[in-house]
Each structure stands twice: as structure tokens, then as C-alpha cells.
Coordinates of N, CA and C in Angstrom, one line a residue:
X1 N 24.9 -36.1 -12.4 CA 24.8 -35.7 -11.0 C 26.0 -36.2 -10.2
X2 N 26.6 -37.5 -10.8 CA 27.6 -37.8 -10.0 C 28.7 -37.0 -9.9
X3 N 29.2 -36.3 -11.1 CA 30.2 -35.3 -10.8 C 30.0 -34.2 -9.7
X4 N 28.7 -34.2 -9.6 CA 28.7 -33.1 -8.4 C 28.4 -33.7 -6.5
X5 N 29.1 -34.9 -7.0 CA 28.6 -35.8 -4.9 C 29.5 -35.3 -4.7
X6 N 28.9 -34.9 -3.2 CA 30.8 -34.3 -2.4 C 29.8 -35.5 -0.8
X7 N 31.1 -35.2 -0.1 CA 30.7 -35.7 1.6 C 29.7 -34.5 2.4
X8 N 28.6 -35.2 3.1 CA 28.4 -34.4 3.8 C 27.4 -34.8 5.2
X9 N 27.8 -34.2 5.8 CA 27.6 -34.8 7.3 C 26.4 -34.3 8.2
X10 N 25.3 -35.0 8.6 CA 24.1 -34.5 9.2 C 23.7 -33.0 8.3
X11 N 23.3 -32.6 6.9 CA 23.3 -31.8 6.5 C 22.5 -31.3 5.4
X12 N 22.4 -31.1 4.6 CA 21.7 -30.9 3.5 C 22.1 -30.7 2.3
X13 N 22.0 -31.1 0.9 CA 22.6 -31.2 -0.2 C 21.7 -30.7 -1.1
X14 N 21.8 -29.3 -1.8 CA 21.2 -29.1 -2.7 C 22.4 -29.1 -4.4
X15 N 21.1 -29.5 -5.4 CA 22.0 -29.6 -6.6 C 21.0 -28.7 -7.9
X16 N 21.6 -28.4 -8.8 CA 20.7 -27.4 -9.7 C 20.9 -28.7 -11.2
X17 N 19.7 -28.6 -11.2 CA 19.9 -29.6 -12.5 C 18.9 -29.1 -13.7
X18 N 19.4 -28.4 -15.1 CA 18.9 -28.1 -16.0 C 17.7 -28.4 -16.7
X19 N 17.1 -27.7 -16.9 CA 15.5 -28.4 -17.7 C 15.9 -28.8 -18.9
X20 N 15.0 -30.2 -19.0 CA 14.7 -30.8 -20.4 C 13.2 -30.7 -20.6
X21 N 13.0 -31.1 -22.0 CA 11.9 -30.9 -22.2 C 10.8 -32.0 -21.9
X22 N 11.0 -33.1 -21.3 CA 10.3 -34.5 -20.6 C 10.6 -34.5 -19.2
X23 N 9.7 -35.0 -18.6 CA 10.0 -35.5 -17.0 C 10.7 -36.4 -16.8
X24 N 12.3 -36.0 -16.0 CA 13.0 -37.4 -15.8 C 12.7 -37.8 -14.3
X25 N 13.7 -39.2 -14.0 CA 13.2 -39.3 -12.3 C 14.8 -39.2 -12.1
X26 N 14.8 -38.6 -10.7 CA 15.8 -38.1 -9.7 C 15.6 -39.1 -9.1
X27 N 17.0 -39.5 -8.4 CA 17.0 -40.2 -6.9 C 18.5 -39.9 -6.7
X28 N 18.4 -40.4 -4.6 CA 19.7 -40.2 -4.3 C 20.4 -41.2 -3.5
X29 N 21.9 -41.4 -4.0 CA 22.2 -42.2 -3.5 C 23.1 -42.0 -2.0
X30 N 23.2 -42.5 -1.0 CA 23.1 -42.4 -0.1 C 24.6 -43.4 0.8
X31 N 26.5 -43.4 0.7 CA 27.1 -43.9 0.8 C 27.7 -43.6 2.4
X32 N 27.6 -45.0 3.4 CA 28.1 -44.1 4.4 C 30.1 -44.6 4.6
X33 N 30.4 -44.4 5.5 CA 32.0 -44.7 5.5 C 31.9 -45.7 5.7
X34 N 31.1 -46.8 6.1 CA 31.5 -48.4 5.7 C 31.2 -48.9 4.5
X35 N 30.9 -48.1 3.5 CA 30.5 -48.2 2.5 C 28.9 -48.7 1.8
X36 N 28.3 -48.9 2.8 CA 27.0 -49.6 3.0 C 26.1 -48.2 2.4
X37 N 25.3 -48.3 1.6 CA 24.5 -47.6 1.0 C 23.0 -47.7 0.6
X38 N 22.2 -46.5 0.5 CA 20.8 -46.7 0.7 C 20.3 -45.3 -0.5
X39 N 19.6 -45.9 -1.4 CA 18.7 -45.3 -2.4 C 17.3 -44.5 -1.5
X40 N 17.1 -43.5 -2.5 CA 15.8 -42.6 -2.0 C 14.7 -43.2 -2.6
X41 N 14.1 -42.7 -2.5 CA 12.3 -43.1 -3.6 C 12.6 -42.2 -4.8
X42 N 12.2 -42.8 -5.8 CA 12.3 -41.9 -6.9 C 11.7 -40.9 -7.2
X43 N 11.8 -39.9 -7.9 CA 11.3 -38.4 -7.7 C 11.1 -37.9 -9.0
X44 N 10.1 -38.1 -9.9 CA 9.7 -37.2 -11.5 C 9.3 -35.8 -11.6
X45 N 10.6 -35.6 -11.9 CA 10.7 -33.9 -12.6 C 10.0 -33.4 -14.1
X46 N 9.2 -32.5 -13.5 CA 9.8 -31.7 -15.1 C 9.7 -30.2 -14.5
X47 N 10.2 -29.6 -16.1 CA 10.4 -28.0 -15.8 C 9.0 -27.4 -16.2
X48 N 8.3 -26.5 -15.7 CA 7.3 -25.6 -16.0 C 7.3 -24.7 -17.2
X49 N 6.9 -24.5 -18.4 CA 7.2 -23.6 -19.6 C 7.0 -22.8 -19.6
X50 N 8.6 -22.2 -19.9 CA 8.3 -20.7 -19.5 C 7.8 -19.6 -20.4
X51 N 7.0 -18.5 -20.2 CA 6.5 -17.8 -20.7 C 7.4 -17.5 -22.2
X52 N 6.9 -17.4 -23.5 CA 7.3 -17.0 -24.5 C 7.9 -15.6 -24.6
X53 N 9.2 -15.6 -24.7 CA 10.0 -14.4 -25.1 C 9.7 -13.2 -26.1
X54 N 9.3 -12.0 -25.8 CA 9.0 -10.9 -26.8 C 9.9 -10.7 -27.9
X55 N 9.8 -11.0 -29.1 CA 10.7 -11.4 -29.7 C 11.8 -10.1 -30.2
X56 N 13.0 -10.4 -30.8 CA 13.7 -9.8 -30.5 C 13.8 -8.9 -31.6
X57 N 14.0 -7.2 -31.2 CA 13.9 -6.3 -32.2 C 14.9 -6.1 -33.2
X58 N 14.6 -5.9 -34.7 CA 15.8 -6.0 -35.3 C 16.8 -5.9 -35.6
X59 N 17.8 -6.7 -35.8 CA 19.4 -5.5 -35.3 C 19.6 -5.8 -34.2
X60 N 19.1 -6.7 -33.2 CA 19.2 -7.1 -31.5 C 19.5 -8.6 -31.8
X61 N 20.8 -9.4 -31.8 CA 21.2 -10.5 -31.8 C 20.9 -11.2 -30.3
X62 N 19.9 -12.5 -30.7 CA 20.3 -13.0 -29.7 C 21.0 -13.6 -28.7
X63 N 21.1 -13.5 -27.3 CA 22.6 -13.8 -26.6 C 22.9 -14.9 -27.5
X64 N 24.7 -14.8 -27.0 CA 25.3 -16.1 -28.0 C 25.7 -16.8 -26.3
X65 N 25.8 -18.4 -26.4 CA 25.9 -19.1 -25.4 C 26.7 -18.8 -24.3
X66 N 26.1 -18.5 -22.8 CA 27.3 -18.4 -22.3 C 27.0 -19.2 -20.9
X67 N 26.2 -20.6 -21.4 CA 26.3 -21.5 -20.1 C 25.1 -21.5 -19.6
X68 N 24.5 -20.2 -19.8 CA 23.3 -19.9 -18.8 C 21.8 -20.5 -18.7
X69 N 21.2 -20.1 -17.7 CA 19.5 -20.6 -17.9 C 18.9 -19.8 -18.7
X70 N 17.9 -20.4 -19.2 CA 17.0 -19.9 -19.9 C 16.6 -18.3 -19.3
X71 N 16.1 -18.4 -17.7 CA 16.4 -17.3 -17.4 C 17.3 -16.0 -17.6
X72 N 18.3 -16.4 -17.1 CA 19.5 -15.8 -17.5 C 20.0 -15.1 -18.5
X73 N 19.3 -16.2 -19.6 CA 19.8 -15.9 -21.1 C 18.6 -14.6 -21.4
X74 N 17.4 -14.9 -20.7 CA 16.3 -13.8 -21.0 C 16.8 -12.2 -20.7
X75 N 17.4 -12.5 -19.3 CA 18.0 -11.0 -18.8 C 19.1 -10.5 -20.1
X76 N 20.2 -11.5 -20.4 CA 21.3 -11.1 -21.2 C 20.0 -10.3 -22.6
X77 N 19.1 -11.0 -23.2 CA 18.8 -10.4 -24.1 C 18.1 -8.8 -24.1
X78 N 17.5 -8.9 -23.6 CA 16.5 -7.8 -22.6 C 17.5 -6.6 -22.0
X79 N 18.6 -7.2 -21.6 CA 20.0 -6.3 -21.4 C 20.4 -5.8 -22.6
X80 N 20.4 -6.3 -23.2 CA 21.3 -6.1 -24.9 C 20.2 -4.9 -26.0
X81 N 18.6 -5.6 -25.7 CA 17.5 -5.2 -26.5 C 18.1 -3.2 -25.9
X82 N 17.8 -3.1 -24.1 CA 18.2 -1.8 -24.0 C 19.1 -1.2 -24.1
X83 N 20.4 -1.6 -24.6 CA 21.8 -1.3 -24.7 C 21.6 -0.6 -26.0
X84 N 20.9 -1.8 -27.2 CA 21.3 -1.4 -28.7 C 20.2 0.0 -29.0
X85 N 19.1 -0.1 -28.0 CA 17.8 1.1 -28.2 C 18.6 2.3 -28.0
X86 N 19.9 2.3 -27.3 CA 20.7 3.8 -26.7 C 21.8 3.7 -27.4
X87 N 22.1 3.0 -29.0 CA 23.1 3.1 -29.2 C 24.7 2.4 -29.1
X88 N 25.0 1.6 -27.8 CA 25.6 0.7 -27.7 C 25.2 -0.7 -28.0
X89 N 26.7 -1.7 -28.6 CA 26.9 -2.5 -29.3 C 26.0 -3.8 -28.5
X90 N 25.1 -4.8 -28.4 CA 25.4 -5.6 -27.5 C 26.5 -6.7 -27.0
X91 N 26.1 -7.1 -25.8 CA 27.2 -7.7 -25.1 C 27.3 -8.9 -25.6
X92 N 28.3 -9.5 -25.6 CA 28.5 -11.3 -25.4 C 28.5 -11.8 -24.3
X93 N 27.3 -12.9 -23.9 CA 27.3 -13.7 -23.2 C 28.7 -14.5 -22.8
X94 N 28.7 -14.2 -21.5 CA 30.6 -15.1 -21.6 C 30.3 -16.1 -20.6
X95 N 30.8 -17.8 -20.6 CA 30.8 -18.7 -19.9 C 31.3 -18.2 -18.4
X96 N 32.6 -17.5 -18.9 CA 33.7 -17.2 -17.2 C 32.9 -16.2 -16.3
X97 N 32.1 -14.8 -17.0 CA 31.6 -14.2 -16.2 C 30.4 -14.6 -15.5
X98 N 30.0 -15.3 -16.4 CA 28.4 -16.5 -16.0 C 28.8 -17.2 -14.8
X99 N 29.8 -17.3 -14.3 CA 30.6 -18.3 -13.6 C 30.6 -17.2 -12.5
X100 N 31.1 -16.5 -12.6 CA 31.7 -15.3 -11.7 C 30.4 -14.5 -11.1
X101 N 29.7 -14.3 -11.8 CA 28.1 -13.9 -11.7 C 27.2 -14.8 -10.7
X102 N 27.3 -16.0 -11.1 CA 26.5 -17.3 -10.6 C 26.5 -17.7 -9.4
X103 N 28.5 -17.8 -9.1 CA 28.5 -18.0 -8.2 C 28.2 -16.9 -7.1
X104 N 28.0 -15.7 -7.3 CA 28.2 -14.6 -6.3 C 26.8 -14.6 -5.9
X105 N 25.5 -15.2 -6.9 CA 24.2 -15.0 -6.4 C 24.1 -16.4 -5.4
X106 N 24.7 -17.4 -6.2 CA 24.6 -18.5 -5.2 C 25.4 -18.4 -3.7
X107 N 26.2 -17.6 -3.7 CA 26.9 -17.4 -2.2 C 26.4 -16.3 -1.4
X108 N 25.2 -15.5 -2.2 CA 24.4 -14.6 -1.6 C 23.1 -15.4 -0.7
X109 N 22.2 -16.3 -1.5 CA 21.1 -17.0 -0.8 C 21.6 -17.9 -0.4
X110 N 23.1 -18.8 -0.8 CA 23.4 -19.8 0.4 C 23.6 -18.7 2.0
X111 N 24.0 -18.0 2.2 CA 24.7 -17.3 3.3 C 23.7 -16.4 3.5
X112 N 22.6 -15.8 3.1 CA 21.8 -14.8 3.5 C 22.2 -13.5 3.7
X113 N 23.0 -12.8 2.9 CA 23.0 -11.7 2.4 C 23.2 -11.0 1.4
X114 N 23.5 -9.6 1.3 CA 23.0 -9.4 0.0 C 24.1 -7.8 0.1
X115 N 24.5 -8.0 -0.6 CA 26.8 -7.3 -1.1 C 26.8 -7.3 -2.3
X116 N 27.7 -6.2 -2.7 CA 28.7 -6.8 -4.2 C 30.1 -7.1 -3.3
X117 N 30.0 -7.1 -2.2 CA 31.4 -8.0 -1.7 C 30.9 -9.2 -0.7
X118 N 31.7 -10.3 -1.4 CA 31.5 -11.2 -0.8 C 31.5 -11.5 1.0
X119 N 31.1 -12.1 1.6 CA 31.4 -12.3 2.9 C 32.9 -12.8 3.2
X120 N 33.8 -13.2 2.2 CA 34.8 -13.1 2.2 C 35.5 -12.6 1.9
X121 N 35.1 -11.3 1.3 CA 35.9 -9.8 1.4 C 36.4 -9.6 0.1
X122 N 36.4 -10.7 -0.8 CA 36.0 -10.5 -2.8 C 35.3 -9.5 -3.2
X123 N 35.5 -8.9 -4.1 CA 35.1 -7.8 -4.8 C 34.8 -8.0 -5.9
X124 N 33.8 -7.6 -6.9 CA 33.2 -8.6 -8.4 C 34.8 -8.7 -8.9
X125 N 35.3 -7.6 -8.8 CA 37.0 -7.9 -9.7 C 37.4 -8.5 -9.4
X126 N 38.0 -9.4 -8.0 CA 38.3 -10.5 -7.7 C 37.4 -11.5 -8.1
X127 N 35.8 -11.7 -8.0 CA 35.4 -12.9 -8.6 C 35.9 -13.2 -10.3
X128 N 35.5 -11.9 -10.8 CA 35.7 -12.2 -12.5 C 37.1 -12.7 -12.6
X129 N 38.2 -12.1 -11.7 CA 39.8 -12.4 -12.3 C 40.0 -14.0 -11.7
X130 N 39.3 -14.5 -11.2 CA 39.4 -16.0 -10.2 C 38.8 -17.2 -11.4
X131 N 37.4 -15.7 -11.9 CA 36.6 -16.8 -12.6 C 37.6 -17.2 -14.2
X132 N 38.5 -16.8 -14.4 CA 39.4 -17.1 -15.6 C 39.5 -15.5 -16.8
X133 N 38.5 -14.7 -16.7 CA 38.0 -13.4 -17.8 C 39.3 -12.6 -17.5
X134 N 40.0 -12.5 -18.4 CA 41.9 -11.7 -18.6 C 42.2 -11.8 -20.1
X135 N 42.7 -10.6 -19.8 CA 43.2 -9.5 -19.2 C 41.4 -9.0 -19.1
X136 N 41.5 -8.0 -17.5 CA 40.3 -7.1 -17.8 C 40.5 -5.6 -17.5
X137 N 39.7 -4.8 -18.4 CA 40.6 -3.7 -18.2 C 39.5 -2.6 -17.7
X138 N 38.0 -3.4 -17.7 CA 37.0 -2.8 -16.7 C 36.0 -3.4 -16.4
X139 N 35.2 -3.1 -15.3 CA 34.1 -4.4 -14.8 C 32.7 -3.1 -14.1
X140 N 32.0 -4.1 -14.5 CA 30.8 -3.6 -13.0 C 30.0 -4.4 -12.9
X141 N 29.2 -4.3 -11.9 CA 28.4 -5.5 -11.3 C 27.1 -4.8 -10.7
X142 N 25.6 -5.4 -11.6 CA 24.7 -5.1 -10.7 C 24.0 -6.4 -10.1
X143 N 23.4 -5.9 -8.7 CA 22.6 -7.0 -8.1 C 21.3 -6.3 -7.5
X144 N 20.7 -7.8 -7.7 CA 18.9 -7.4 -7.1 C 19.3 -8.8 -6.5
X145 N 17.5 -8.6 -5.7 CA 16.8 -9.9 -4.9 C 15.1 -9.7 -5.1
X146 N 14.6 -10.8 -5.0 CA 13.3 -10.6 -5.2 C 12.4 -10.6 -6.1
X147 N 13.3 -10.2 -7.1 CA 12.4 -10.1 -8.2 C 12.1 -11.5 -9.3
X148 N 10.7 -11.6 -9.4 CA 11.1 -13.2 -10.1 C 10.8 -13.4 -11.5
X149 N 10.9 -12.4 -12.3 CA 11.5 -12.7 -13.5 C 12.1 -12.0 -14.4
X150 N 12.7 -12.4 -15.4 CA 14.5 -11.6 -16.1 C 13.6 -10.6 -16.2
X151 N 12.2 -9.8 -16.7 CA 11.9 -8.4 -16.9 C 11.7 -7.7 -16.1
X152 N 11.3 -8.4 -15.0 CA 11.1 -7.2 -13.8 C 12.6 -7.3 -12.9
X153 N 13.4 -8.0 -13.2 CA 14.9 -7.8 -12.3 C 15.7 -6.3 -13.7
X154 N 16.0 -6.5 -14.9 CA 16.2 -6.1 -15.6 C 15.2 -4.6 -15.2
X155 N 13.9 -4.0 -15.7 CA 13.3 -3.2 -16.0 C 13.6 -2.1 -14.5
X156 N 13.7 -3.0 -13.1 CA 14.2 -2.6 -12.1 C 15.7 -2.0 -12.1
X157 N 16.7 -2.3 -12.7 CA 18.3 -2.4 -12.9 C 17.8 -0.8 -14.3
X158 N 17.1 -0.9 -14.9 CA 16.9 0.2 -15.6 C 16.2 1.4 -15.0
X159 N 15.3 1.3 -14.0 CA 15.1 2.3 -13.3 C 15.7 3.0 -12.0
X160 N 17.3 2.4 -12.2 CA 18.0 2.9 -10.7 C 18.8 3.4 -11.4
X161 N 19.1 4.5 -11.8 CA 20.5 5.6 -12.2 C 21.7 4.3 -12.1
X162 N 22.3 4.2 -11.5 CA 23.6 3.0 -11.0 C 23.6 2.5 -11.6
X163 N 22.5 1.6 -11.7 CA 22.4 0.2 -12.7 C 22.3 0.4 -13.9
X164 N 21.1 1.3 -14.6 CA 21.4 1.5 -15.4 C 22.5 2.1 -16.1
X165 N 23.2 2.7 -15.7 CA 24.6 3.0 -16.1 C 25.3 2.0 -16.7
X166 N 25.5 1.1 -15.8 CA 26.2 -0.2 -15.7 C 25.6 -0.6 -17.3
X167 N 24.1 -0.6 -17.3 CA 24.0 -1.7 -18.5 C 24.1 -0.6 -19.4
X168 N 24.1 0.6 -19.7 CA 24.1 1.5 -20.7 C 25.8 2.1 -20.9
X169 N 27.1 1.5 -20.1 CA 28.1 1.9 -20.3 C 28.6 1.0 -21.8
X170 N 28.6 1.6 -22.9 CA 29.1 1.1 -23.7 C 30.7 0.9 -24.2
X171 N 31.5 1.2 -23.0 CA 33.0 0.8 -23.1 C 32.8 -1.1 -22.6
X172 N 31.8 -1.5 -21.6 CA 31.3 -3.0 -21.5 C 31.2 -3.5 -23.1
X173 N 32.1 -4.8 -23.0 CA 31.7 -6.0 -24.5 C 31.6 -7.2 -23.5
X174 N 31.3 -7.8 -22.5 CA 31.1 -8.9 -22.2 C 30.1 -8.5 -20.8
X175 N 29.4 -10.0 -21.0 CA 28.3 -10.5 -19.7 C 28.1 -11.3 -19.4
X176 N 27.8 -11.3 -17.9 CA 27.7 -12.7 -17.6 C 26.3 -12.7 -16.3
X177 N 25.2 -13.2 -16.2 CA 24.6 -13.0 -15.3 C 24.0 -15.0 -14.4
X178 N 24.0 -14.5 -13.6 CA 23.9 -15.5 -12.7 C 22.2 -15.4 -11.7
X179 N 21.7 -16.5 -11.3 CA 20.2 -16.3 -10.9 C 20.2 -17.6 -10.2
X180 N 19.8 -17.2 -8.6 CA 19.5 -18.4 -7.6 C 18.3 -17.8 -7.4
X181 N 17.8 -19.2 -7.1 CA 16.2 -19.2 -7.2 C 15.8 -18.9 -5.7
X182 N 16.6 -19.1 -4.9 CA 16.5 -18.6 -3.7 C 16.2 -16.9 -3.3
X183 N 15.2 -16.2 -2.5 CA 15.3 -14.9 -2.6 C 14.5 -14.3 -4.1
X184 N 14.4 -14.0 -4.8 CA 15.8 -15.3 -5.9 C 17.0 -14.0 -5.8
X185 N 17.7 -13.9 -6.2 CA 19.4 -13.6 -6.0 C 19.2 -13.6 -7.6
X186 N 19.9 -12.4 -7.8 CA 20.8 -11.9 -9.0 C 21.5 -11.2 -9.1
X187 N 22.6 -11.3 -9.9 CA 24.1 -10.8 -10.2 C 24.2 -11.1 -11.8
X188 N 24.4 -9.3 -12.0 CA 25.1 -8.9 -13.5 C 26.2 -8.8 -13.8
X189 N 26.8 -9.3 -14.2 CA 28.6 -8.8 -14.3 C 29.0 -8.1 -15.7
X190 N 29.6 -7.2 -15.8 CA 30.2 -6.7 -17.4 C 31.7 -6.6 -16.8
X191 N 32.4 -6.4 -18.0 CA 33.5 -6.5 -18.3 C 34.1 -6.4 -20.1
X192 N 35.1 -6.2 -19.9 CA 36.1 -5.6 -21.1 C 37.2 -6.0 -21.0
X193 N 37.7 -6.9 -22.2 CA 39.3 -7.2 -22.0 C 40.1 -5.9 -22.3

């Protein structure tokens, strides 16, 4: 957690910290500019277990690591499960798009709206080329809100013409999807070197 302390002033600090399988305890430490510092009360976590995954049909590789949540990784598969049912190859989970994805749902429920262009006037092509994925030689991007889990954000994205396109274009070999719990916010990204 300490890599992620920044300054922040009369404000609020949120942090996303991955599930383990035990309850650990949180606390926060609290430094002000004279250096004088004050601890929270401690706080025991755990994560909620999540529903068991339909297992995967055969011939349907499960995602290969690309950073993500458990969630996340459910949509990548569940993405892939209806890609290979129509004949395209499945995708590879990629760290950079995961990045590029992540951040655009997190800058959707920090800021309260809901774009494939950013409030700073980014386009998913500009996030993926920022987020490190090059050469790219095509992209698309779906997004939902609302929906709260990878099968009904997914099953939704398959029943809009658009979206499904996106996940059924099989000139796409990479993915990356991103999920704030806020809203909750989600962002698909594909891409092709």
C-alpha cells in the first residue's frame, strides 16, 4: 500500500487492494507536513467468494494472465467462450490493455460519466497507445455500467449489435478489460498488433 501514498488535502483517498484468501487488517497512516503522524483503528478484511465459474468448454483456453480481477478475468473468459462458439480464435489477456481498460472505467466512476472518450478528449486509441500496446493496427472498445456481474455485463455486450461485433470481430488477438466497482463501470478493450 505504501507504493500507492500520494499527498492529499481535506479529501478522500481511495485504494483497490486484491483479495486473498484470509482476512488481513488494513490501517492508515496519517503524515502531516510537520511530520507528526497519526494511525487509524485497524480494519479486517476479507473478500466474499465468488460464485463458482461454469466451467470452461472444450477447446476454450482459459484467459492467460493479464493483471486482472477475478472478475475481469471471468468476462475475458466468457468473452473468449463466445468468440470460439462463432469460430474466432480466443483473445489473450494483455497486462497494457488491462491498464488502458482499467483506467478508463476508473476515470469513468471517479468523474461520473460515462464515454468512450475521456473527459479529456482521449479516445480508447489514445488510451491503449499511452498504455504501452504497439504497434496497433486495430482496436475497439466496449463499455457498460450497472451491471454487477462478468455474465450479465458480457451477455448484455452480446445482445447489442455494436458490442457484439466488437467481441465477435475476429481480426481482434488481444484484451484487456477493466471493472470499477463503482456504478460498477466497465471497459473492454481489443486490439491487434
Amino acid at each position: 500500500m505504501k507504493s500507492g501514498s500520494r499527498v492529499v488535502r481535506n479529501g478522500r483517498l481511495v485504494t483497490g487492494i486484491r483479495c486473498t484468501t484470509g482476512a488481513r487488517t488494513f490501517y492508515v497512516v496519517a503524515l502531516d507536513s510537520t511530520g507528526k503522524s497519526s494511525q487509524s483503528r485497524p480494519v479486517k478484511l476479507a473478500c466474499r467468494t465468488a460464485p463458482t465459474p461454469t466451467p470452461t468448454p472444450t477447446g476454450t483456453p482459459a484467459p492467460e494472465p493479464g493483471g486482472g480481477s477475478g472478475v475481469e478475468d471471468e468476462v475475458v473468459r466468457l468473452t473468449n467462450v463466445a468468440r470460439v462458439a462463432k469460430g474466432c480464435k480466443p483473445l489473450v489477456h494483455d497486462a497494457k490493455l488491462r491498464n488502458a481498460a482499467q483506467g478508463h472505467s476508473a476515470d469513468m466512476a471517479a468523474k461520473g460519466y460515462f464515454n468512450h472518450t475521456s473527459q479529456d478528449g482521449r479516445s480508447p486509441g489514445d488510451r491503449i497507445k499511452a498504455a504501452g500496446f504497439a504497434p496497433v493496427s486495430t482496436w475497439g472498445e466496449n463499455i457498460a455500467m450497472g451491471q454487477r456481474t462478468a455474465a450479465s455485463v458480457v451477455d448484455g455486450w452480446l445482445n447489442s449489435p455494436g458490442h457484439k461485433a466488437n467481441i465477435m470481430n475476429c481480426a481482434f488477438t488481444h484484451i484487456g478489460v477493466g471493472h470499477a466497482a463503482k456504478g460498477p463501470h466497465w471497459t473492454q478493450v481489443f486490439a491487434a498488433h
